[in-house]
Each structure stands twice: as C-alpha cells, then as structure tokens.
mmCIF file of C-alpha atoms in Angstrom:
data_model
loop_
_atom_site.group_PDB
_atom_site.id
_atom_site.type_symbol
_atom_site.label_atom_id
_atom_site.label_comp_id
_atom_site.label_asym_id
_atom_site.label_seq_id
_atom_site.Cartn_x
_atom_site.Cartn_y
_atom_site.Cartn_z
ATOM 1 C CA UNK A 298 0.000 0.000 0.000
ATOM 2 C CA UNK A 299 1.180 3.579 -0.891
ATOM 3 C CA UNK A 300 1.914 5.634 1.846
ATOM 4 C CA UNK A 301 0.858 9.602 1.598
ATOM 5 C CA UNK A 302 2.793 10.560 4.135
ATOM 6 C CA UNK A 303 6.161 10.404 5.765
ATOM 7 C CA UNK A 304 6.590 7.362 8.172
ATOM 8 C CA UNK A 305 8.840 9.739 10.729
ATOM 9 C CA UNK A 306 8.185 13.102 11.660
ATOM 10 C CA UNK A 307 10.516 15.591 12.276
ATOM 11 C CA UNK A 308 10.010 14.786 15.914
ATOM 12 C CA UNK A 309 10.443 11.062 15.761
ATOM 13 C CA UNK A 310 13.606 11.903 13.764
ATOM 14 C CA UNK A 311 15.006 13.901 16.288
ATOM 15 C CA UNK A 312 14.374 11.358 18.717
ATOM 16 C CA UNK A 313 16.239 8.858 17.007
ATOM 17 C CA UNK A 314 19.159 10.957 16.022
ATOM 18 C CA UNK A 315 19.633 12.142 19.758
ATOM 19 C CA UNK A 316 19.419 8.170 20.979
ATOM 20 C CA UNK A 317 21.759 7.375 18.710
ATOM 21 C CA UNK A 318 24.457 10.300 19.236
ATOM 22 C CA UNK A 319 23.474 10.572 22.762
ATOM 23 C CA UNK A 320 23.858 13.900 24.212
ATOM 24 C CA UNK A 321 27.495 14.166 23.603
ATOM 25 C CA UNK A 322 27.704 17.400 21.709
ATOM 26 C CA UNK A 323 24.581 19.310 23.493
ATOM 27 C CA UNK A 324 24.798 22.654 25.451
ATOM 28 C CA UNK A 325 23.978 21.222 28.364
ATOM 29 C CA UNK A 326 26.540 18.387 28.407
ATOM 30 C CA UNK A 327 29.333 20.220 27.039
ATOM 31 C CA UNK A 328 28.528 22.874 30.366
ATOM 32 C CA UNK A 329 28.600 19.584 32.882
ATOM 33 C CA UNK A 330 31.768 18.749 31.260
ATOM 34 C CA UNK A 331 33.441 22.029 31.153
ATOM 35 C CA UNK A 332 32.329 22.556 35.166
ATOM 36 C CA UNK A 333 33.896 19.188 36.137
ATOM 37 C CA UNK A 334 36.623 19.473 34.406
ATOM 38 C CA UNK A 335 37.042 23.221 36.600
ATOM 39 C CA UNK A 336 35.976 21.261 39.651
ATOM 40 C CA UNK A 337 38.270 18.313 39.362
ATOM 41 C CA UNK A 338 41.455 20.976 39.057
ATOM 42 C CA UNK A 339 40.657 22.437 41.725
ATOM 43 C CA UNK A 340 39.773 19.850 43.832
ATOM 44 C CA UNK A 341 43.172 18.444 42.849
ATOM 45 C CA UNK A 342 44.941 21.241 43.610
ATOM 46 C CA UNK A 343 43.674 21.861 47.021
ATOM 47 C CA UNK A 344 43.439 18.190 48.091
ATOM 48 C CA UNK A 345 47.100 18.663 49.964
ATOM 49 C CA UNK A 346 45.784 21.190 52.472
ATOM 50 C CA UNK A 347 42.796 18.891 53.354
ATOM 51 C CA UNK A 348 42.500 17.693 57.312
ATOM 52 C CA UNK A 349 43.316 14.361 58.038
ATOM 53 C CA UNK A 350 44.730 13.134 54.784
ATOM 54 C CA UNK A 351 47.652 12.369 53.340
ATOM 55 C CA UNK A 352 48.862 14.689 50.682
ATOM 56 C CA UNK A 353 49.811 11.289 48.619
ATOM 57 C CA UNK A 354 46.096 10.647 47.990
ATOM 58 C CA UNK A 355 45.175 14.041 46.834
ATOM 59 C CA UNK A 356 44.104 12.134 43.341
ATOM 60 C CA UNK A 357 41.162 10.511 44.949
ATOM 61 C CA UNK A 358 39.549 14.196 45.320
ATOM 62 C CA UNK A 359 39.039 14.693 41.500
ATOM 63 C CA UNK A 360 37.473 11.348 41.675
ATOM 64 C CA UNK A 361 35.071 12.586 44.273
ATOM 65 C CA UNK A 362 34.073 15.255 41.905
ATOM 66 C CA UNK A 363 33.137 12.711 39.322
ATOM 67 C CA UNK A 364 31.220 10.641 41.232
ATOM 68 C CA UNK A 365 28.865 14.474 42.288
ATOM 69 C CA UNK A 366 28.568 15.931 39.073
ATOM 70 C CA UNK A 367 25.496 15.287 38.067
ATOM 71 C CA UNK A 368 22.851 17.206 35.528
ATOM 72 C CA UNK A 369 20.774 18.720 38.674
ATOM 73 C CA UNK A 370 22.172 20.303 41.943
ATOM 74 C CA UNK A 371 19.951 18.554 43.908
ATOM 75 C CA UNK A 372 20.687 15.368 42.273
ATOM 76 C CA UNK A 373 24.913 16.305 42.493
ATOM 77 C CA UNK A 374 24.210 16.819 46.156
ATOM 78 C CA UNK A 375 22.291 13.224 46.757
ATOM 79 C CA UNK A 376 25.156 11.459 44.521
ATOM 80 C CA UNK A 377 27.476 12.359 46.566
ATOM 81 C CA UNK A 378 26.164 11.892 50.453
ATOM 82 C CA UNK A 379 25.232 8.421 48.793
ATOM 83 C CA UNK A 380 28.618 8.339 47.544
ATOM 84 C CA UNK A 381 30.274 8.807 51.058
ATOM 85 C CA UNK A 382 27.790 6.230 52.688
ATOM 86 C CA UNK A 383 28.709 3.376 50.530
ATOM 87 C CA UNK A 384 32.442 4.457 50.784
ATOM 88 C CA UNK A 385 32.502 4.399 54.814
ATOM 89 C CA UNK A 386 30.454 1.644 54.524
ATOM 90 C CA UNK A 387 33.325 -0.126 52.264
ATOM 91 C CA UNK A 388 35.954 0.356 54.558
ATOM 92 C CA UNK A 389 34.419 -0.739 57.254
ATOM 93 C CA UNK A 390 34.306 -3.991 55.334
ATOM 94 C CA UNK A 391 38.050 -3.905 54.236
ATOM 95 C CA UNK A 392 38.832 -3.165 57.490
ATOM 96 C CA UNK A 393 37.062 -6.464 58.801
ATOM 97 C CA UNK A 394 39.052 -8.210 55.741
ATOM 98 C CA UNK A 395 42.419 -7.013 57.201
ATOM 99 C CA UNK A 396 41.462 -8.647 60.462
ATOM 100 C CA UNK A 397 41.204 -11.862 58.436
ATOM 101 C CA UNK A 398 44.224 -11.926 56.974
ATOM 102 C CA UNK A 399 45.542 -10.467 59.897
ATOM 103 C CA UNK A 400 44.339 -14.042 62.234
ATOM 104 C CA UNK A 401 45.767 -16.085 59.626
ATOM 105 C CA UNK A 402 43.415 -16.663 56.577
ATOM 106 C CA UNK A 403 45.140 -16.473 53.258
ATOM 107 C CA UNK A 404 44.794 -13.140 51.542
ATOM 108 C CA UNK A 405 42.262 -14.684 48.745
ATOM 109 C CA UNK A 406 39.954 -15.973 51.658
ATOM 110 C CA UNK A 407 40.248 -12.190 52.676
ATOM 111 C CA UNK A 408 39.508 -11.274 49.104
ATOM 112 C CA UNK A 409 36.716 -13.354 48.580
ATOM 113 C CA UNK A 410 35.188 -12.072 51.755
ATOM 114 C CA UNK A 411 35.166 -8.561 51.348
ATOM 115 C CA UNK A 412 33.749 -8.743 47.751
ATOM 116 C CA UNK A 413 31.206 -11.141 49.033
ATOM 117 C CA UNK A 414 30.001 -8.722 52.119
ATOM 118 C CA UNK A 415 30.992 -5.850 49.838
ATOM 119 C CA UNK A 416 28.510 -7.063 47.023
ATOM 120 C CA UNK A 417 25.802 -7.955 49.197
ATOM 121 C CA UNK A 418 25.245 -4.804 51.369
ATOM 122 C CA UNK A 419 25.304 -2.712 47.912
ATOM 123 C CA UNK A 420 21.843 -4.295 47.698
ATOM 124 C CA UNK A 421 20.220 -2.016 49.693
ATOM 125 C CA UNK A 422 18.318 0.195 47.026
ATOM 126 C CA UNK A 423 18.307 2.981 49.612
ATOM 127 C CA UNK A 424 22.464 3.718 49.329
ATOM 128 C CA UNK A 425 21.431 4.984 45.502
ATOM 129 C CA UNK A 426 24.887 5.529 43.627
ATOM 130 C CA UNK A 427 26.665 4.168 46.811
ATOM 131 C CA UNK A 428 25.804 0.641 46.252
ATOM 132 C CA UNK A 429 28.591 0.726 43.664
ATOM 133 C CA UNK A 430 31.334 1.764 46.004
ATOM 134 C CA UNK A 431 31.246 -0.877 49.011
ATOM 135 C CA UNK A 432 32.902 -3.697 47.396
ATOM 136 C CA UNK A 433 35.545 -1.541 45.813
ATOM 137 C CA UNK A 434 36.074 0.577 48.681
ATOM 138 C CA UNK A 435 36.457 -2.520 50.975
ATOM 139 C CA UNK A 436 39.017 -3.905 48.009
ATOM 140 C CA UNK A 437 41.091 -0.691 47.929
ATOM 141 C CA UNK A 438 41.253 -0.660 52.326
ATOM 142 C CA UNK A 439 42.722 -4.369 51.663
ATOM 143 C CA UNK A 440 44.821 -3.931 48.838
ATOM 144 C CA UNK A 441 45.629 -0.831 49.134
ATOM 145 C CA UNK A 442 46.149 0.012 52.195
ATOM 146 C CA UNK A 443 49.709 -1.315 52.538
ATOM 147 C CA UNK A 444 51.002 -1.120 56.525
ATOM 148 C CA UNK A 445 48.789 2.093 57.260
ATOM 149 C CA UNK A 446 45.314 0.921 56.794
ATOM 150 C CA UNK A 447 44.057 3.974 59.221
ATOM 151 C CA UNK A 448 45.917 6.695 57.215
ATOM 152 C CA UNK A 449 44.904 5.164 54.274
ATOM 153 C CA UNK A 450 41.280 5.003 54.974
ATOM 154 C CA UNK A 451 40.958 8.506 56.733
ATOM 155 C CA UNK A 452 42.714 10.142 53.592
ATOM 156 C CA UNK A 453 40.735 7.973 51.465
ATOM 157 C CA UNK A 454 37.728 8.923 52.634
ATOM 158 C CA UNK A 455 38.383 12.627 53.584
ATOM 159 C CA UNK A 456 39.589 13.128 50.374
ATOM 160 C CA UNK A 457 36.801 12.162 48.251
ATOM 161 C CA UNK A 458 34.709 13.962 50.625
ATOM 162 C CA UNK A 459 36.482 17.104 49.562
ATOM 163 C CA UNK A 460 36.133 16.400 46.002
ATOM 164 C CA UNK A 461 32.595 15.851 46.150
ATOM 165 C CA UNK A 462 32.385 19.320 48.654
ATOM 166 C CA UNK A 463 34.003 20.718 45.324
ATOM 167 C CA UNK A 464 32.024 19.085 43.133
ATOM 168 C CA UNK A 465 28.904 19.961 44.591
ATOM 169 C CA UNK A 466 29.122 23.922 44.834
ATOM 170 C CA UNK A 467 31.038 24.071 41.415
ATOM 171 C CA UNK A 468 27.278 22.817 40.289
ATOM 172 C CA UNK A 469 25.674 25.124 42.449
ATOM 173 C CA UNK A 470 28.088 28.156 41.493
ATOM 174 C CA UNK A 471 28.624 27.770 38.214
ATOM 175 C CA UNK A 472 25.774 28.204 35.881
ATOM 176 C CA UNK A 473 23.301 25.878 37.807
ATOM 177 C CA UNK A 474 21.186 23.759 35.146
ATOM 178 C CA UNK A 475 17.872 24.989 34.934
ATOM 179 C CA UNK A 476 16.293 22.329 32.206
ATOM 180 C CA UNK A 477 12.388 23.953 32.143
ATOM 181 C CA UNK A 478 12.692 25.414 28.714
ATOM 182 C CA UNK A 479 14.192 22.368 27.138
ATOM 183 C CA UNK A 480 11.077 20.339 28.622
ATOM 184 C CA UNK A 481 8.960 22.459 27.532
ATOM 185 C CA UNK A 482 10.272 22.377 23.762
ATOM 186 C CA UNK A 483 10.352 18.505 24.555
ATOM 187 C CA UNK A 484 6.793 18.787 25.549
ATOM 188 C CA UNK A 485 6.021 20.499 21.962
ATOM 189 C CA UNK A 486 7.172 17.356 20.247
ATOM 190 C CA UNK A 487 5.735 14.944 21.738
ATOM 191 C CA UNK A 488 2.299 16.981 20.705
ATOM 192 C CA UNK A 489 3.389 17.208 17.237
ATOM 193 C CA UNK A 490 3.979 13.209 17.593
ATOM 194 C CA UNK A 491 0.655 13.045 18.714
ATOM 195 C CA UNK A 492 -0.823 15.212 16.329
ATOM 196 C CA UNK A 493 1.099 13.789 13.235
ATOM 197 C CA UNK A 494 -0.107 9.490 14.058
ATOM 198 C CA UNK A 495 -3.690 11.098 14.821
ATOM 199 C CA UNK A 496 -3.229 12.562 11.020
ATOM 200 C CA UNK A 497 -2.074 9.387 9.378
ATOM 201 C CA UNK A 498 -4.448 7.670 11.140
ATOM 202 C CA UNK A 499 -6.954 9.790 9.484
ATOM 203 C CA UNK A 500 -5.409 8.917 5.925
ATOM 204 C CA UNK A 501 -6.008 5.196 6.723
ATOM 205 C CA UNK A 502 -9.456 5.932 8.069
ATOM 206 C CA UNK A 503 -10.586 7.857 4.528
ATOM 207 C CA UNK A 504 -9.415 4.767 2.518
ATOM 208 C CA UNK A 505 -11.548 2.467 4.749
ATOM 209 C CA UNK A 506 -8.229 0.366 5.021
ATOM 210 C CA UNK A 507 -6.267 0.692 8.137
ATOM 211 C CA UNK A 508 -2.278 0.048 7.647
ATOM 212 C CA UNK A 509 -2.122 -2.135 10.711
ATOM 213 C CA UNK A 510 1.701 -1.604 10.757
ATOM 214 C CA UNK A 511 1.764 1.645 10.077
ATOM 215 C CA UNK A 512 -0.511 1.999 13.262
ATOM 216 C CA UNK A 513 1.116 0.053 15.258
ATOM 217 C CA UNK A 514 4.474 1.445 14.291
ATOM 218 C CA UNK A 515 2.892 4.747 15.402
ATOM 219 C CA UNK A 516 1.897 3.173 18.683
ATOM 220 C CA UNK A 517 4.995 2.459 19.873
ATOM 221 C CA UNK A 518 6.649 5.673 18.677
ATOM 222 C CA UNK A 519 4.697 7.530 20.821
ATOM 223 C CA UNK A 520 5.275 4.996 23.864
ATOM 224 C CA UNK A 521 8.785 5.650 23.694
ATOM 225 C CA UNK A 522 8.961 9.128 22.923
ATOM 226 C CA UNK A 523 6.425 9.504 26.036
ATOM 227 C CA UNK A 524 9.028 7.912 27.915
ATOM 228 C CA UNK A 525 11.950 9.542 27.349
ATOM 229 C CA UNK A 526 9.772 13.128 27.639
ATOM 230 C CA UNK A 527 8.395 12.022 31.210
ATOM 231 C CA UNK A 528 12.558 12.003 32.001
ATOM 232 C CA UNK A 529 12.958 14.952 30.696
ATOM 233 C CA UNK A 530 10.137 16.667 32.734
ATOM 234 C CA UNK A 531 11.135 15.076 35.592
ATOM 235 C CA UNK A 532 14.698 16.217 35.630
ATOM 236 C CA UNK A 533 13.542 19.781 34.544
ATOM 237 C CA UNK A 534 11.574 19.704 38.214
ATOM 238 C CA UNK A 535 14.400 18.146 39.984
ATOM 239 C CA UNK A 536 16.701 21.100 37.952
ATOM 240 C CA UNK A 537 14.642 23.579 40.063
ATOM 241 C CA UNK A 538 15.757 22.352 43.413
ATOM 242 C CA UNK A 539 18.367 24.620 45.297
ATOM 243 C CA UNK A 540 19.396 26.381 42.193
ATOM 244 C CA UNK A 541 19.662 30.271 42.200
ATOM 245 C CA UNK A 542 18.312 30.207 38.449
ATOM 246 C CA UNK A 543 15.058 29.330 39.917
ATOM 247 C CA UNK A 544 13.603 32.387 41.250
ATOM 248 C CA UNK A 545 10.660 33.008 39.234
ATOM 249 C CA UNK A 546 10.212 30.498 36.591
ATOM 250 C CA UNK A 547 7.039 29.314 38.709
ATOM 251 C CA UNK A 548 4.948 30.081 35.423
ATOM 252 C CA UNK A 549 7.019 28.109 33.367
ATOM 253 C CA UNK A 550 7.211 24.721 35.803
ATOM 254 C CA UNK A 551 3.239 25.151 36.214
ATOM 255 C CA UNK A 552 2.318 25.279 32.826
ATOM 256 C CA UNK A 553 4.964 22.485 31.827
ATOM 257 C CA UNK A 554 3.133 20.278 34.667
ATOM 258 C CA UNK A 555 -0.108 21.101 33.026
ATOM 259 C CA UNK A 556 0.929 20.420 29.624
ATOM 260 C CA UNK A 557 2.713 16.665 30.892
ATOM 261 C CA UNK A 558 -0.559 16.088 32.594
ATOM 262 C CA UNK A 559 -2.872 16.370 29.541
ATOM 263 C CA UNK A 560 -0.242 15.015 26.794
ATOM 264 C CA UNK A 561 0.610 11.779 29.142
ATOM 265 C CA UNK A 562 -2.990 10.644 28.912
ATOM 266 C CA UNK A 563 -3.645 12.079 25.158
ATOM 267 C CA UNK A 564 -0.830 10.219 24.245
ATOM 268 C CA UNK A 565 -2.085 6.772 25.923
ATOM 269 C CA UNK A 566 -5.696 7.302 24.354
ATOM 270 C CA UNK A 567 -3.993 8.099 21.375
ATOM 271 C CA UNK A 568 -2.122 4.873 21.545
ATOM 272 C CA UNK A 569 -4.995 2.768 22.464
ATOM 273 C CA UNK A 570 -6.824 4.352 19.612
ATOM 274 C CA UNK A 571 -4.029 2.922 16.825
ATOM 275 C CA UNK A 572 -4.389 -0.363 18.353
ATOM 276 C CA UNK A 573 -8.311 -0.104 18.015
ATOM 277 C CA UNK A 574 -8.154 0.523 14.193
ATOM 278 C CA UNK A 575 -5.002 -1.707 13.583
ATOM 279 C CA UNK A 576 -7.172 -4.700 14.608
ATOM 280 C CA UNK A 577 -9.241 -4.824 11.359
ATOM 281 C CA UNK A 578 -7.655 -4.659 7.913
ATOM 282 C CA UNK A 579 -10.511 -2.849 6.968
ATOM 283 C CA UNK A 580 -13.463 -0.705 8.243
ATOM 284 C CA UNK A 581 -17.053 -2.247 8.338
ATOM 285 C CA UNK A 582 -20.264 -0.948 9.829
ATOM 286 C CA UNK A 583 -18.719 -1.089 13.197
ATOM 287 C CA UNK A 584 -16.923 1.029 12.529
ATOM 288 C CA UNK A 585 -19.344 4.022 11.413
ATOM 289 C CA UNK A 586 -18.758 6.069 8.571
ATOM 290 C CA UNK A 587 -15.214 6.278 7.155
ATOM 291 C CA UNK A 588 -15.586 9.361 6.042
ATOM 292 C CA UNK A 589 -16.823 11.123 8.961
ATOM 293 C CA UNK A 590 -14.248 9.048 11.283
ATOM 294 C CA UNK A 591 -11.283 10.863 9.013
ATOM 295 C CA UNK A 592 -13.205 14.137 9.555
ATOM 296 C CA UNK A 593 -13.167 13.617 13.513
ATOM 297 C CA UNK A 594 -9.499 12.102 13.635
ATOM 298 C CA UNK A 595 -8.272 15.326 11.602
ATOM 299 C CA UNK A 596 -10.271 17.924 13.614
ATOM 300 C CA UNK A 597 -9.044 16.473 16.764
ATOM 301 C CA UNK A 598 -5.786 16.601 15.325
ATOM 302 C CA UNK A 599 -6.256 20.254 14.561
ATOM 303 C CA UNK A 600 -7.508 21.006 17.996
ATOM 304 C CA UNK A 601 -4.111 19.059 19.743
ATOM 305 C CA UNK A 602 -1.693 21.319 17.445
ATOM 306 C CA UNK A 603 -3.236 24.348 18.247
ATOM 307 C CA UNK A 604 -1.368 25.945 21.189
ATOM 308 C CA UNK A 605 -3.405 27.041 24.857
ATOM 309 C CA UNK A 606 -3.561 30.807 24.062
ATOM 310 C CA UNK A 607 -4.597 30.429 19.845
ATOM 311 C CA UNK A 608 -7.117 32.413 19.435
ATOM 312 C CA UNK A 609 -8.499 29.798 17.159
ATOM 313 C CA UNK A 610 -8.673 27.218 20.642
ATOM 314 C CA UNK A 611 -12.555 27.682 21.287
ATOM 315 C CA UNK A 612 -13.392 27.351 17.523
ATOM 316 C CA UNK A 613 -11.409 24.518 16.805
ATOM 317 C CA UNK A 614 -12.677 22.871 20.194
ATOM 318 C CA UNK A 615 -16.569 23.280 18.955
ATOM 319 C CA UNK A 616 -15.377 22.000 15.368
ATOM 320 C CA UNK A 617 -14.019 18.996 16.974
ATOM 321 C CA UNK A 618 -17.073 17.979 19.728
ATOM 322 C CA UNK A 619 -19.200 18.549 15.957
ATOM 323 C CA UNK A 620 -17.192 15.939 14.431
ATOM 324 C CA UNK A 621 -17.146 13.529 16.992
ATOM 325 C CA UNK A 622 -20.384 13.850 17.569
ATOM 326 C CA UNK A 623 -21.087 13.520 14.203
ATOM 327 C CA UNK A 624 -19.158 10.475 13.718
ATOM 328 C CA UNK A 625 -20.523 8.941 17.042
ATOM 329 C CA UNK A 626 -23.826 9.325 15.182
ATOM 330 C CA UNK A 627 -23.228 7.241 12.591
ATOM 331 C CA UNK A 628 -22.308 4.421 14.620
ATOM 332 C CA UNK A 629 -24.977 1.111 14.547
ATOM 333 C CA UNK A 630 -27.180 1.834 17.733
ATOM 334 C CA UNK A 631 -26.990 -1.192 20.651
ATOM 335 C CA UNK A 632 -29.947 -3.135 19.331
ATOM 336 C CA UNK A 633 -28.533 -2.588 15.460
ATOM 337 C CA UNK A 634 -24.942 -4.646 16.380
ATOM 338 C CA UNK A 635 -24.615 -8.137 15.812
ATOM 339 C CA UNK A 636 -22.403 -8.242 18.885
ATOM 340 C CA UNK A 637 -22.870 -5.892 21.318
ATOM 341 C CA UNK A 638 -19.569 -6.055 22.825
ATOM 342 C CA UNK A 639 -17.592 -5.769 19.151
ATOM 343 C CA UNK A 640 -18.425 -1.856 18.524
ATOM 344 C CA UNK A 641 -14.575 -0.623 17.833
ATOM 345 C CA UNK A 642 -16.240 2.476 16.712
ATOM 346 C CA UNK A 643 -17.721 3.335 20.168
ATOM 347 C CA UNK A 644 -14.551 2.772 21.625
ATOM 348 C CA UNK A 645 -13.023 5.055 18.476
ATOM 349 C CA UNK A 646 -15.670 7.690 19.191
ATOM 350 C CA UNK A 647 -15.423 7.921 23.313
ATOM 351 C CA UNK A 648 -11.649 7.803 22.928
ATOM 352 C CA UNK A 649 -11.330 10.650 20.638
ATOM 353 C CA UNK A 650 -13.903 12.855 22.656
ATOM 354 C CA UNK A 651 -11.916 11.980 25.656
ATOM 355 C CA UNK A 652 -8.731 13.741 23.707
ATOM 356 C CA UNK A 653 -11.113 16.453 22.636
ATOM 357 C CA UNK A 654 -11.807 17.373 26.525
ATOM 358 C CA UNK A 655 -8.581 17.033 27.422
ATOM 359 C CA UNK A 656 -7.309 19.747 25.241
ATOM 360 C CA UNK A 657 -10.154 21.463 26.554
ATOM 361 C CA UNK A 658 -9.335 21.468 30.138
ATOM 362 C CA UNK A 659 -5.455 21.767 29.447
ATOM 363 C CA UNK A 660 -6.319 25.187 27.080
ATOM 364 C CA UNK A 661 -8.593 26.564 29.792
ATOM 365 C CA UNK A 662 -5.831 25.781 32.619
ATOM 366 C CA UNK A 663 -3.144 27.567 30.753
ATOM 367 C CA UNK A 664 -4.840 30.457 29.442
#
C-alpha cells in the first residue's frame, strides 16, 4: 500500500538521532563537562591542604568530583552523600578483611570475603549511587592500604569527601542547570507526535483500510517518545531544586506540569486508539462512517496542534465535539450490532472525545 505521508516526523527523527548520538555534543553536556573538568582541578589542587589526609592521595579528590557531578544540583548533592555512605560503609568492610588476613586466613579468603560482604550490602536500594562503592572501597582498604590501613582510609575517605564538597558547589556556582525550557520544547514534540499518528491515522481511516503496521508502528513511537519526555520533565523539576536560576520560573514549571498532565494521557488514548483501528484490515459498519471518522481524527488533530492561548482554541474545540459527535452518530445503535460487545467504533468515538476534553481542560488551565 502507498503511503501519503512520511513514516517519521521531524520529531520522531530527532528522537532517534539524539538516541543514537546521545547527548554528547549538546549545550547542556558540554557545560557539565566544562564545570567538572574546573571542579576536578581544583579539587586536585587543594586536596594537599585537606585535614586528616595524606597529601599522597590528593588524586582521589578529582574522583570525588566525578562521582557528584550530576545534571541537577539537587541530584549532584544526593550522589554524593550516597557516595560517602557506601564508601565508609566499604571500609568498614576492608577493614574487617584485614582482620582476616591479619588471624591467619590467606589473603584470597580475605579477598573473597570482602567482595562477598561488599557485594551484598550494595543491595540495599536505599544507598542509591553508593551501592557501587562498598565492594571496591572494601578492596582498595585491603589492597591498598599497605602497613597504614588507618591513614589510608581517613585520607581515602576525607579526600573524596572534599572532592565531592568541590564538586557539589562548582554545580551550584557555576551556571546551575535549569532544564524547564528544554522540557517544555520537549513537551512540543511529543504533541506534534501526537498530532502527526492522529493525522495518518486519518489517511487510513478515509481509505476504509487501516495500515495495521503503520498503526502500530505509530503506537509504539509515541510509547517511547512519552518515555523519554516524562525524564525529561522530571529532571527539569528536579533542575529547580536549590538552584539560584530558579527564582521566578514558577509560570514556566506550572504550565509544563499542566501540559505533561494532559499530553501523558492524550498520548495513551492516542495509543490505544491505533491499536483499536489496527485490529481490522478494513473498516465495516462497526466502525461508522469512514468518512466522517477521518473528519473527527483530523479535527481532533487540529484542535491538539493548536497551542493554549490560539485564538483559534474555542473554535477549533466546537469544530471537533461537531465531528465527533457527528461520527458517534453514525455508529450502529446497541440493538442494530450483531455483537454488542464488538463496537470498535464506540470505543473510536469515546476515545477521541476523551482527547477532545482534554485539550479542553489543558487550554482553559493555561490560558
């Protein structure tokens, strides 16, 4: 079958491009690189003069810094307490391995041991990022530690406490992340995702032939995309926390909440309603009239792409409840179906006014 329009939009493009070259050469992580690369100089600089350690381990500060640089302050700041957990936590175990070896056992018994005990506390969900540093903190206090385990471990873990100090307000200080406009422009293209399937769903609908892969390709576009914008979202809100940028955006993080509420679930119904025509290679009288199903799908389309403040909203909202209801009209009637509980078209027509309200209440939020 001939397809009249492209099978990616620009906004499905995108999101395969950035998947595929990560975020390597973005603003945003060329800044987190740039600030950790200031951070890790100077936390390697000023490691000597820090209490309680040994000027000899001054390298493990810059690797404090790595393990606290993180997109968000607040999320730097978390990394990095977690961090320090699972690293006292880790010598604490190499420091019972020492004792091993010390009574006697050979050093792989004390090996084995620590990694075990090491391995299995970094279970516990709740140490976050520090789950990955009790086994090799424990390994480094055994191997590591030479004749001096005590100066060892205080400078070991003093000094990546510094680096992550460092770490932490070089984040803060230098040009905090604040990610609410990039949600928000991630926001817009998960609507034009939306509003481009509900389209070529239309084109399928007016031929009375759905392209069940097509559809279904569709579908799961949108799942994805839906989940890598609910990340994005989320980090943009978590971006907000203790960062000086903040101060009155409030408008911005309210009407980015409104717009994830109302495109998560537009996005699901719109899903669910690709799945609905995908079932049937083509449309029958269950389906209602094809023509006035393509009408709905595109006026509902319309009504998704049109942003809150349009002036067009509250005329393209009344053109779409006419073309629902119009379609919803030409549906068979309860007593007309030969199976009352096969009426795709029902489910076609509720699921589409259930978009249509949505942009209602979303447009009447924001405006």
């Amino acid at each position: 079958m001939l397809r009249t329009t492209p099978r990616l939009t620009a906004a499905q493009l995108a999101l395969s491009l950035r998947r595929a070259g990560g975020d390597v050469f973005t603003t945003r992580r060329l800044i987190l690189a740039l600030k950790t690369a200031i951070a890790a100089g100077v936390a390697w600089f000023f490691a000597p003069l820090v209490p309680f350690a040994d000027a000899e381990y001054s390298y493990y500060a810059p690797l404090g810094v790595l393990v606290s640089m993180y997109p968000t302050v607040a999320d730097s700041a978390r990394a990095g307490v977690q961090s320090l957990i699972g690293l006292a936590l880790g010598i604490a175990i190499g420091f019972g391995g020492l004792a091993v070896v010390a009574a006697g056992a050979p050093g792989i018994v004390g090996v084995a041991l620590v990694v075990l005990v090491g391995v299995a506390i970094g279970g516990i969900r709740a140490l976050g990022i520090g789950r990955d540093w009790v086994a090799l903190a424990g390994l480094f206090v055994l191997l590591l530690s030479k004749n001096d385990p005590d100066d060892f471990s205080s400078s070991y873990l003093a000094t990546m406490a510094f680096g992550v100090l460092v770490g932490v307000v070089a984040n803060f200080v230098l040009v905090p992340p604040l990610y609410l406009q990039s949600a928000r422009d991630r926001l817009s293209e998960l609507r034009a995702a939306v509003v481009s399937a509900l389209d070529r769903a239309a084109d399928s609908a007016g031929k009375g032939e759905p392209d069940a892969t097509s559809l279904r390709e569709d579908g799961d576009a949108l799942a994805e995309m839906a989940i890598a914008v609910a990340a994005d979202v989320d980090e943009a809100s978590r971006s907000e926390r203790a960062n000086i940028r903040a101060r009155g955006v409030g408008g911005v993080h309210d009407e980015n909440a409104q717009r994830w509420w109302g495109l998560e679930r537009a996005t699901y119904l719109a899903r669910d309603l690709l799945d609905v025509l995908a079932q049937h290679d083509h449309l029958d009288e269950r389906h209602g009239d094809p023509a006035l199903l393509e009408a709905a799908l595109r006026r509902v389309a319309e009504l998704m792409a049109t942003p809150p403040a349009d002036e067009e909203m509250t005329a393209r909202t009344d053109a779409a409840w006419r073309a629902v209801d119009a379609y919803a009209a030409s549906l068979p009637g309860g007593d007309e179906a030969a199976d009352p509980h096969d009426q795709p078209g029902l489910w076609v027509a509720a699921t589409l006014a259930r978009i249509t309200d949505i942009s209602r209440r979303v447009s009447d939020a924001l405006a």
